[in-house]
Amino acid sequence: MSGGAHVDLRERGLHAPLRGHVVAGSVLAGVGLVTFIVGFSGSEPARAWHAYLINFLFFLGLTQGGIVFAAIQKVTKAKWGGAIIRFSEAGVAFMPVLLVLFVILFFGREHLFPWIAHPTPVRGNWLTTRWVFARDLFTLLVLSGVSIAFVWYDLKPDLAGARSLVKDWRGKLYDRITNGFTGTPEQVAENDRRIGWLSPLLIVLYAYGMTMIAFDLIMSLAPYWVSTLLGAFFFMGAHLSGLTTLALNMVYWRRQLGLESIIGRQQFHDLGKLVFGFSVFWAYTMFSQVLVIWYGNLPEETAFVFYRLWGAWRPVSILVAILVFLVPFWGLIWVKSKTTPFTFTLFSLVSLAGMWLERYLLVQPSITENGPEFGLTEIGVMLGFLGLYLLAYGAFARAFPMVSPRLAARAAELQH
Amino acid sequence: MTTATQPTYSEVTRDVVASMGRPGRGYYILLGFVLFVLAAGGVAFLYQIRYGLGMAGYQPPVMWAVYITDFVFWVGIAHCGTLISAILYLFRSAWRTAVYRTAEAMTVFAVMTAGLFPVIHLGRLWYAYWLFPYPNQRQLWPNFKSPLLWDVFAISTYFTVSTVFLIVGLVPDVAAVRDKVTGFRGKIYKLFALNWRGTDSQWRHYTKAYLFLAALATPLVLSVHSVVSWDFAVSIVPGWHTTIFAPYFVAGAIYSGLAMVVTLLVPLRTTLGLERYVHEEHFDNLGKLLLLTGSIVGYAYLVEYFIAWYSGSPYERESFYFRAFGDYWWATWTMIICNAFLSQLLWFPKIRRSIPMMFVLSLFINLGMWFERYVIIVISLSHEYEPFAMDHYTPTWVDWTITAGSFAWFFTWFLLFARNFPTVSLTEVKEIIPMQRKTTAHK
């Protein structure tokens, strides 16, 4: 990559067009807020809280699962992702918002957790309001902290490179983050060393933290049901949703920033392979649970599965399997469908929608007597979360360069 | 390859062919020793056939014990081969080239070893063919709902695919060696070389075939050990019946397989003079994979214990308490320390890059993974629901001799292979050596 192109990338990365994020984000967040307030102050407060929990889990998954993609790229020393890594790191801006959203969840606890009204003494204090919220808040704090630190150090060299192009508050912010970093070999080595231990740490914390969240916020909703794989099922699914979100962001920003020259066939093909692979893995972890539970036929375990596979919830379960596995599997098995932006976007969207429905299916049947309900409340709250996500993402894109010329150059080396 | 002295193409051929030359006395002593142990295992097996499975210490409730442990252990060892040759190939990891042949050969021989145990474990082994699902005049029809039958399919598929993989990968290499050897071995190489001439169209077909094989073999890495795990998980024995078993077994299998690759590579590289091709960098990368899979295994231990407590089920709780503090506490702690704790040492690059350390660690991991299967199988069975039906099981000399014999069987095949076939892939190692330009060509 020539020097001129490098400077040009720096410029473009700093001037991301954000009107779409601001307008859509504000409108959707407003819609969500109104729906949620109307929902929980109306006749069906529980329904609003249910939707809130589902969306909290879904958006936590796609945000944190996306940041973990960046960490995995560092650990495996992958180069191809250099051009798109920032699009997954940008989600880190949503982590503090998620923390606040989790605190709000506290006020809906009576509508969500059956063990508040019917404690399970055999578990001691494990499932009590104080304990559950304290440890989950702590988990989320740690995850956010390490995620922010990771992105911080990966931004540092790029901010040092772009410092001369920004002024005002951005200038101050960059000075604060770069903290005297000028790109000397020692500084680069020191920075790489930090990323070198932050990225595996983030992956480990992600696995344990998301397992905790899954056990507390999903498994405990069905009081006597247990599945040891649920934690891994949750965080691998979350990683899949992080990848599909990245795919959508990649397609969007590629056009908005005019990055067709650096985000090419290679990136589409490789990300497509990952989405394909994790869709298959999702099906594998799903099947591993269903088979063992079905075969063992113990009532405390089967209730959870049978309730979803027979009766009113059956169509939802079938739809989840189609959207998360069947369609992306047959859609993305071909090279051409991975490397064509239109089809890749389409199948990523299908998978992401399926993942939302999967989180809905994990939560909702455990906490309601009714069959599937999908109305204004569910849609409104989901749009509200989406709006907040877009706003936070936009704020990151406003403040930081959305493309790293340094990492993009590394990815470009592969194409020769 | 980042060594200071890059080997040239001709040096690669020379060194690898030299590794197949006339072996020293040490080789024959080793081969003689493993053949002796193999014979001892055979004698123990004949003894068991004559006097029955009671000789192996089998008595209710422990009717699956050391042989099934061995079976799962060897199937597990087999997993690393396909991981390295298929999955790392798809992930474009260049470092795999120097080690994949060893891993693949190990895979095939480990499956061959594992395949012995269902037969050894049979009371009346002359009915072993009943396992195969074909309709017959006695109206026998295997139970397709039984995971034991799924095993037959999973493992025979795996054996077929990994053997094909090994043989296909060998073709260009054997062709290169064929031209340098005469006599009986020359004839064998001629057979395996499949008339390879290295033409453009042959290479095109070869690379295409390799890619497809890699893609088709990848799901097998997950499926085989998942099916093995379901032998246990679909029952309702406390300690067996848990949903995490499939991925947990797969991770454990790859973990033990990688450890066995390290165990084999360390002596191999020095005795065959392959230090230039298999060096610290490969052990560093193997160490990272060991760390990853070891951490997954550690995660699974933790989650299993936690859920056993969380479920509130007195049987689950008792089963896991008994594991850690009951009669077999030593087996459980061997497994936990070797697998979950020792693997964490691999966070330190110094340890990953120290070949002696990696060797010692790999031995501990092999031990730990053997005990993991022992813990799961024997302890769970000896301590099920009814206190009245609980009993203690102790392995007998027959068990141990046959287990030692299985190691001997495995090493016999491996020693014969290492002597007669290139254990480092000539072709693929050459692929990652940068092309020498005319101006910089030396010597």
mmCIF file of C-alpha atoms in Angstrom, chain B residues 135-432:
data_model
loop_
_atom_site.group_PDB
_atom_site.id
_atom_site.type_symbol
_atom_site.label_atom_id
_atom_site.label_comp_id
_atom_site.label_asym_id
_atom_site.label_seq_id
_atom_site.Cartn_x
_atom_site.Cartn_y
_atom_site.Cartn_z
ATOM 1 C CA PRO B 135 -29.594 -58.414 8.068
ATOM 2 C CA ASN B 136 -29.078 -62.112 8.578
ATOM 3 C CA GLN B 137 -30.912 -65.349 8.897
ATOM 4 C CA ARG B 138 -30.911 -65.313 12.703
ATOM 5 C CA GLN B 139 -33.057 -62.201 12.718
ATOM 6 C CA LEU B 140 -30.372 -60.294 14.560
ATOM 7 C CA TRP B 141 -30.518 -56.641 13.877
ATOM 8 C CA PRO B 142 -28.407 -54.241 15.886
ATOM 9 C CA ASN B 143 -30.183 -51.672 17.986
ATOM 10 C CA PHE B 144 -29.874 -48.417 16.098
ATOM 11 C CA LYS B 145 -30.873 -46.444 19.147
ATOM 12 C CA SER B 146 -27.777 -47.603 20.972
ATOM 13 C CA PRO B 147 -24.824 -45.224 21.003
ATOM 14 C CA LEU B 148 -22.572 -48.277 21.014
ATOM 15 C CA LEU B 149 -23.664 -48.932 17.472
ATOM 16 C CA TRP B 150 -23.141 -45.267 16.573
ATOM 17 C CA ASP B 151 -19.587 -45.854 17.745
ATOM 18 C CA VAL B 152 -19.116 -48.556 15.167
ATOM 19 C CA PHE B 153 -20.163 -46.159 12.426
ATOM 20 C CA ALA B 154 -18.342 -43.135 13.779
ATOM 21 C CA ILE B 155 -15.071 -44.890 14.331
ATOM 22 C CA SER B 156 -15.021 -46.908 11.131
ATOM 23 C CA THR B 157 -15.765 -43.702 9.207
ATOM 24 C CA TYR B 158 -13.039 -41.913 11.056
ATOM 25 C CA PHE B 159 -10.581 -44.686 10.423
ATOM 26 C CA THR B 160 -11.379 -44.730 6.720
ATOM 27 C CA VAL B 161 -11.110 -40.989 6.292
ATOM 28 C CA SER B 162 -7.937 -40.537 8.306
ATOM 29 C CA THR B 163 -6.258 -43.410 6.482
ATOM 30 C CA VAL B 164 -7.208 -41.940 3.129
ATOM 31 C CA PHE B 165 -5.942 -38.599 4.324
ATOM 32 C CA LEU B 166 -2.617 -40.090 5.349
ATOM 33 C CA ILE B 167 -2.181 -42.010 2.119
ATOM 34 C CA VAL B 168 -3.164 -39.110 -0.119
ATOM 35 C CA GLY B 169 -0.813 -36.782 1.726
ATOM 36 C CA LEU B 170 1.982 -39.304 1.255
ATOM 37 C CA VAL B 171 1.677 -39.571 -2.516
ATOM 38 C CA PRO B 172 4.040 -36.803 -3.683
ATOM 39 C CA ASP B 173 6.502 -37.587 -0.890
ATOM 40 C CA VAL B 174 6.614 -41.268 -1.580
ATOM 41 C CA ALA B 175 7.121 -40.479 -5.239
ATOM 42 C CA ALA B 176 10.134 -38.365 -4.324
ATOM 43 C CA VAL B 177 11.569 -41.193 -2.240
ATOM 44 C CA ARG B 178 10.666 -43.867 -4.778
ATOM 45 C CA ASP B 179 13.278 -42.572 -7.161
ATOM 46 C CA LYS B 180 16.015 -42.990 -4.571
ATOM 47 C CA VAL B 181 15.283 -46.494 -3.270
ATOM 48 C CA THR B 182 15.462 -49.909 -4.871
ATOM 49 C CA GLY B 183 14.494 -53.432 -3.850
ATOM 50 C CA PHE B 184 11.466 -54.420 -1.788
ATOM 51 C CA ARG B 185 10.957 -50.986 -0.288
ATOM 52 C CA GLY B 186 11.152 -49.482 -3.741
ATOM 53 C CA LYS B 187 8.246 -51.688 -4.776
ATOM 54 C CA ILE B 188 6.160 -50.540 -1.807
ATOM 55 C CA TYR B 189 6.852 -46.912 -2.606
ATOM 56 C CA LYS B 190 5.960 -47.515 -6.212
ATOM 57 C CA LEU B 191 2.613 -48.843 -5.081
ATOM 58 C CA PHE B 192 1.915 -45.936 -2.741
ATOM 59 C CA ALA B 193 3.105 -43.339 -5.241
ATOM 60 C CA LEU B 194 0.157 -44.195 -7.510
ATOM 61 C CA ASN B 195 2.200 -43.434 -10.581
ATOM 62 C CA TRP B 196 2.796 -39.860 -9.476
ATOM 63 C CA ARG B 197 4.811 -37.867 -11.960
ATOM 64 C CA GLY B 198 4.284 -34.390 -10.570
ATOM 65 C CA THR B 199 2.628 -33.027 -13.685
ATOM 66 C CA ASP B 200 0.515 -29.891 -13.538
ATOM 67 C CA SER B 201 -2.742 -31.735 -13.867
ATOM 68 C CA GLN B 202 -1.743 -34.203 -11.148
ATOM 69 C CA TRP B 203 -0.924 -31.339 -8.795
ATOM 70 C CA ARG B 204 -4.184 -29.630 -9.616
ATOM 71 C CA HIS B 205 -6.183 -32.719 -8.791
ATOM 72 C CA TYR B 206 -4.090 -33.392 -5.744
ATOM 73 C CA THR B 207 -4.582 -29.960 -4.171
ATOM 74 C CA LYS B 208 -8.291 -30.005 -4.951
ATOM 75 C CA ALA B 209 -8.655 -33.464 -3.426
ATOM 76 C CA TYR B 210 -6.727 -32.415 -0.349
ATOM 77 C CA LEU B 211 -8.938 -29.378 0.178
ATOM 78 C CA PHE B 212 -12.122 -31.403 -0.147
ATOM 79 C CA LEU B 213 -10.811 -34.094 2.159
ATOM 80 C CA ALA B 214 -9.903 -31.453 4.720
ATOM 81 C CA ALA B 215 -13.370 -29.923 4.552
ATOM 82 C CA LEU B 216 -15.054 -33.307 4.817
ATOM 83 C CA ALA B 217 -12.818 -34.470 7.635
ATOM 84 C CA THR B 218 -13.417 -31.387 9.788
ATOM 85 C CA PRO B 219 -16.872 -32.415 11.064
ATOM 86 C CA LEU B 220 -15.366 -35.771 11.995
ATOM 87 C CA VAL B 221 -13.191 -34.086 14.600
ATOM 88 C CA LEU B 222 -16.378 -33.127 16.386
ATOM 89 C CA SER B 223 -18.550 -36.113 15.606
ATOM 90 C CA VAL B 224 -16.397 -39.061 16.628
ATOM 91 C CA HIS B 225 -15.688 -38.110 20.176
ATOM 92 C CA SER B 226 -19.170 -36.679 20.584
ATOM 93 C CA VAL B 227 -20.552 -40.100 19.786
ATOM 94 C CA VAL B 228 -18.091 -41.667 22.220
ATOM 95 C CA SER B 229 -19.232 -39.215 24.886
ATOM 96 C CA TRP B 230 -22.839 -40.187 24.264
ATOM 97 C CA ASP B 231 -22.016 -43.774 25.140
ATOM 98 C CA PHE B 232 -22.051 -42.330 28.624
ATOM 99 C CA ALA B 233 -24.112 -39.148 28.553
ATOM 100 C CA VAL B 234 -27.360 -40.608 27.238
ATOM 101 C CA SER B 235 -27.652 -42.912 30.232
ATOM 102 C CA ILE B 236 -28.782 -41.589 33.592
ATOM 103 C CA VAL B 237 -25.749 -42.576 35.649
ATOM 104 C CA PRO B 238 -24.810 -39.623 37.887
ATOM 105 C CA GLY B 239 -21.534 -38.228 36.586
ATOM 106 C CA TRP B 240 -22.317 -39.421 33.052
ATOM 107 C CA HIS B 241 -25.600 -37.794 32.263
ATOM 108 C CA THR B 242 -24.680 -34.226 31.474
ATOM 109 C CA THR B 243 -25.117 -32.137 28.354
ATOM 110 C CA ILE B 244 -21.610 -30.703 28.245
ATOM 111 C CA PHE B 245 -20.129 -34.133 27.576
ATOM 112 C CA ALA B 246 -19.899 -33.942 23.791
ATOM 113 C CA PRO B 247 -17.849 -30.744 23.402
ATOM 114 C CA TYR B 248 -15.963 -31.515 26.601
ATOM 115 C CA PHE B 249 -14.899 -34.921 25.270
ATOM 116 C CA VAL B 250 -13.893 -33.407 21.961
ATOM 117 C CA ALA B 251 -11.713 -30.800 23.662
ATOM 118 C CA GLY B 252 -10.221 -33.456 25.922
ATOM 119 C CA ALA B 253 -9.538 -35.709 22.953
ATOM 120 C CA ILE B 254 -7.684 -33.013 21.073
ATOM 121 C CA TYR B 255 -5.841 -32.137 24.260
ATOM 122 C CA SER B 256 -4.610 -35.682 24.767
ATOM 123 C CA GLY B 257 -3.833 -36.082 21.070
ATOM 124 C CA LEU B 258 -1.682 -32.974 21.064
ATOM 125 C CA ALA B 259 0.134 -34.194 24.141
ATOM 126 C CA MET B 260 0.849 -37.489 22.388
ATOM 127 C CA VAL B 261 2.168 -35.633 19.338
ATOM 128 C CA VAL B 262 4.589 -33.778 21.600
ATOM 129 C CA THR B 263 5.582 -37.034 23.282
ATOM 130 C CA LEU B 264 6.330 -38.588 19.907
ATOM 131 C CA LEU B 265 7.975 -35.615 18.239
ATOM 132 C CA VAL B 266 10.611 -34.943 20.869
ATOM 133 C CA PRO B 267 12.473 -38.249 20.536
ATOM 134 C CA LEU B 268 11.686 -38.452 16.830
ATOM 135 C CA ARG B 269 13.331 -35.194 15.888
ATOM 136 C CA THR B 270 16.583 -36.027 17.615
ATOM 137 C CA THR B 271 16.842 -39.670 16.602
ATOM 138 C CA LEU B 272 15.975 -38.951 12.982
ATOM 139 C CA GLY B 273 18.013 -35.757 12.797
ATOM 140 C CA LEU B 274 15.086 -33.483 11.999
ATOM 141 C CA GLU B 275 15.920 -30.641 14.378
ATOM 142 C CA ARG B 276 15.985 -28.129 11.575
ATOM 143 C CA TYR B 277 12.433 -28.901 10.584
ATOM 144 C CA VAL B 278 10.751 -29.435 13.927
ATOM 145 C CA HIS B 279 11.915 -26.803 16.377
ATOM 146 C CA GLU B 280 10.874 -24.466 19.193
ATOM 147 C CA GLU B 281 8.337 -22.640 17.089
ATOM 148 C CA HIS B 282 6.347 -25.812 16.512
ATOM 149 C CA PHE B 283 6.392 -26.678 20.184
ATOM 150 C CA ASP B 284 5.360 -23.123 20.978
ATOM 151 C CA ASN B 285 2.324 -23.470 18.727
ATOM 152 C CA LEU B 286 1.472 -26.946 19.971
ATOM 153 C CA GLY B 287 1.764 -25.517 23.476
ATOM 154 C CA LYS B 288 -0.762 -22.819 22.668
ATOM 155 C CA LEU B 289 -3.214 -25.386 21.339
ATOM 156 C CA LEU B 290 -2.631 -27.477 24.462
ATOM 157 C CA LEU B 291 -3.345 -24.429 26.570
ATOM 158 C CA LEU B 292 -6.572 -23.745 24.715
ATOM 159 C CA THR B 293 -7.907 -27.291 24.907
ATOM 160 C CA GLY B 294 -6.635 -27.775 28.461
ATOM 161 C CA SER B 295 -8.472 -24.634 29.510
ATOM 162 C CA ILE B 296 -11.667 -25.893 27.913
ATOM 163 C CA VAL B 297 -11.272 -29.135 29.843
ATOM 164 C CA GLY B 298 -10.705 -27.135 33.035
ATOM 165 C CA TYR B 299 -13.821 -25.088 32.313
ATOM 166 C CA ALA B 300 -15.816 -28.278 31.870
ATOM 167 C CA TYR B 301 -14.589 -29.709 35.201
ATOM 168 C CA LEU B 302 -15.623 -26.533 36.963
ATOM 169 C CA VAL B 303 -19.032 -26.343 35.311
ATOM 170 C CA GLU B 304 -19.694 -30.027 36.004
ATOM 171 C CA TYR B 305 -18.944 -29.616 39.687
ATOM 172 C CA PHE B 306 -20.915 -26.421 39.904
ATOM 173 C CA ILE B 307 -23.997 -27.848 38.210
ATOM 174 C CA ALA B 308 -23.820 -31.028 40.274
ATOM 175 C CA TRP B 309 -24.168 -28.820 43.311
ATOM 176 C CA TYR B 310 -26.601 -26.370 41.714
ATOM 177 C CA SER B 311 -28.977 -29.096 40.539
ATOM 178 C CA GLY B 312 -29.729 -29.893 44.157
ATOM 179 C CA SER B 313 -29.994 -33.572 43.222
ATOM 180 C CA PRO B 314 -28.625 -35.672 46.090
ATOM 181 C CA TYR B 315 -27.338 -38.299 43.631
ATOM 182 C CA GLU B 316 -25.402 -35.840 41.518
ATOM 183 C CA ARG B 317 -23.970 -34.166 44.586
ATOM 184 C CA GLU B 318 -22.963 -37.431 46.160
ATOM 185 C CA SER B 319 -21.430 -38.713 42.952
ATOM 186 C CA PHE B 320 -19.180 -35.684 42.590
ATOM 187 C CA TYR B 321 -18.335 -35.563 46.250
ATOM 188 C CA PHE B 322 -17.338 -39.209 46.063
ATOM 189 C CA ARG B 323 -15.120 -38.479 43.077
ATOM 190 C CA ALA B 324 -13.084 -35.896 44.921
ATOM 191 C CA PHE B 325 -13.052 -37.362 48.422
ATOM 192 C CA GLY B 326 -14.104 -41.005 48.095
ATOM 193 C CA ASP B 327 -12.166 -44.217 47.540
ATOM 194 C CA TYR B 328 -10.704 -43.047 44.262
ATOM 195 C CA TRP B 329 -9.697 -39.527 45.296
ATOM 196 C CA TRP B 330 -6.180 -40.098 43.973
ATOM 197 C CA ALA B 331 -7.445 -40.753 40.452
ATOM 198 C CA THR B 332 -9.616 -37.642 40.498
ATOM 199 C CA TRP B 333 -6.866 -35.391 41.748
ATOM 200 C CA THR B 334 -4.398 -36.811 39.250
ATOM 201 C CA MET B 335 -6.837 -35.884 36.533
ATOM 202 C CA ILE B 336 -7.577 -32.404 37.866
ATOM 203 C CA ILE B 337 -3.969 -31.491 38.534
ATOM 204 C CA CYS B 338 -2.529 -32.897 35.309
ATOM 205 C CA ASN B 339 -5.235 -31.595 33.011
ATOM 206 C CA ALA B 340 -6.610 -28.418 34.488
ATOM 207 C CA PHE B 341 -3.686 -27.042 36.472
ATOM 208 C CA LEU B 342 -0.526 -28.164 34.689
ATOM 209 C CA SER B 343 -1.846 -26.939 31.351
ATOM 210 C CA GLN B 344 -1.987 -23.442 32.826
ATOM 211 C CA LEU B 345 1.815 -23.427 32.957
ATOM 212 C CA LEU B 346 1.668 -23.057 29.199
ATOM 213 C CA TRP B 347 0.759 -19.417 29.585
ATOM 214 C CA PHE B 348 4.501 -18.856 29.911
ATOM 215 C CA PRO B 349 6.290 -18.698 26.538
ATOM 216 C CA LYS B 350 9.468 -19.934 28.205
ATOM 217 C CA ILE B 351 7.809 -23.237 29.019
ATOM 218 C CA ARG B 352 6.203 -23.590 25.606
ATOM 219 C CA ARG B 353 9.539 -23.022 23.905
ATOM 220 C CA SER B 354 11.497 -25.392 26.133
ATOM 221 C CA ILE B 355 11.445 -28.778 24.478
ATOM 222 C CA PRO B 356 12.383 -30.788 27.614
ATOM 223 C CA MET B 357 9.653 -29.030 29.602
ATOM 224 C CA MET B 358 7.105 -29.684 26.895
ATOM 225 C CA PHE B 359 8.078 -33.331 26.833
ATOM 226 C CA VAL B 360 7.643 -33.757 30.579
ATOM 227 C CA LEU B 361 4.392 -31.849 30.508
ATOM 228 C CA SER B 362 3.068 -33.982 27.674
ATOM 229 C CA LEU B 363 3.705 -37.138 29.705
ATOM 230 C CA PHE B 364 1.737 -35.714 32.617
ATOM 231 C CA ILE B 365 -1.091 -34.726 30.320
ATOM 232 C CA ASN B 366 -1.218 -38.224 28.827
ATOM 233 C CA LEU B 367 -1.411 -39.611 32.324
ATOM 234 C CA GLY B 368 -4.051 -37.107 33.375
ATOM 235 C CA MET B 369 -6.212 -37.796 30.350
ATOM 236 C CA TRP B 370 -6.062 -41.537 30.914
ATOM 237 C CA PHE B 371 -7.197 -40.980 34.480
ATOM 238 C CA GLU B 372 -9.952 -38.641 33.349
ATOM 239 C CA ARG B 373 -11.596 -41.524 31.495
ATOM 240 C CA TYR B 374 -10.930 -43.861 34.400
ATOM 241 C CA VAL B 375 -12.597 -41.401 36.764
ATOM 242 C CA ILE B 376 -15.605 -40.906 34.558
ATOM 243 C CA ILE B 377 -16.141 -44.576 33.837
ATOM 244 C CA VAL B 378 -15.129 -46.461 36.962
ATOM 245 C CA ILE B 379 -15.992 -44.040 39.735
ATOM 246 C CA SER B 380 -19.392 -43.182 38.317
ATOM 247 C CA LEU B 381 -20.324 -46.833 37.882
ATOM 248 C CA SER B 382 -19.070 -47.904 41.280
ATOM 249 C CA HIS B 383 -21.201 -45.312 43.030
ATOM 250 C CA GLU B 384 -24.613 -45.023 41.430
ATOM 251 C CA TYR B 385 -28.039 -44.521 43.042
ATOM 252 C CA GLU B 386 -28.417 -47.424 45.440
ATOM 253 C CA PRO B 387 -25.936 -47.823 48.307
ATOM 254 C CA PHE B 388 -26.784 -51.522 48.255
ATOM 255 C CA ALA B 389 -25.479 -51.806 44.699
ATOM 256 C CA MET B 390 -22.245 -49.898 45.210
ATOM 257 C CA ASP B 391 -18.965 -51.705 45.048
ATOM 258 C CA HIS B 392 -15.268 -51.106 44.716
ATOM 259 C CA TYR B 393 -13.354 -52.025 41.612
ATOM 260 C CA THR B 394 -9.612 -52.676 41.393
ATOM 261 C CA PRO B 395 -7.838 -53.307 38.102
ATOM 262 C CA THR B 396 -6.009 -56.648 37.887
ATOM 263 C CA TRP B 397 -2.707 -57.610 36.293
ATOM 264 C CA VAL B 398 -4.645 -58.658 33.200
ATOM 265 C CA ASP B 399 -5.969 -55.115 32.808
ATOM 266 C CA TRP B 400 -2.570 -53.571 33.190
ATOM 267 C CA THR B 401 -0.828 -56.014 30.892
ATOM 268 C CA ILE B 402 -3.354 -55.568 28.133
ATOM 269 C CA THR B 403 -3.156 -51.790 28.564
ATOM 270 C CA ALA B 404 0.628 -51.941 28.285
ATOM 271 C CA GLY B 405 0.185 -54.213 25.282
ATOM 272 C CA SER B 406 -1.998 -51.601 23.616
ATOM 273 C CA PHE B 407 0.772 -49.028 23.995
ATOM 274 C CA ALA B 408 3.179 -51.550 22.524
ATOM 275 C CA TRP B 409 0.851 -52.221 19.607
ATOM 276 C CA PHE B 410 0.624 -48.488 18.925
ATOM 277 C CA PHE B 411 4.376 -47.942 19.134
ATOM 278 C CA THR B 412 5.138 -50.952 16.962
ATOM 279 C CA TRP B 413 3.147 -49.437 14.136
ATOM 280 C CA PHE B 414 4.613 -46.039 14.727
ATOM 281 C CA LEU B 415 8.191 -47.271 14.786
ATOM 282 C CA LEU B 416 7.682 -49.194 11.563
ATOM 283 C CA PHE B 417 6.135 -46.152 9.959
ATOM 284 C CA ALA B 418 8.850 -43.746 11.083
ATOM 285 C CA ARG B 419 11.469 -46.058 9.658
ATOM 286 C CA ASN B 420 9.834 -46.540 6.277
ATOM 287 C CA PHE B 421 7.973 -43.358 5.450
ATOM 288 C CA PRO B 422 8.853 -39.664 5.609
ATOM 289 C CA THR B 423 7.657 -38.428 9.002
ATOM 290 C CA VAL B 424 8.005 -34.849 7.851
ATOM 291 C CA SER B 425 6.172 -33.875 4.712
ATOM 292 C CA LEU B 426 8.750 -33.122 2.015
ATOM 293 C CA THR B 427 6.276 -31.418 -0.221
ATOM 294 C CA GLU B 428 4.639 -29.159 2.275
ATOM 295 C CA VAL B 429 7.817 -28.155 4.041
ATOM 296 C CA LYS B 430 9.186 -27.112 0.669
ATOM 297 C CA GLU B 431 6.059 -25.067 0.032
ATOM 298 C CA ILE B 432 6.729 -22.756 2.931
#
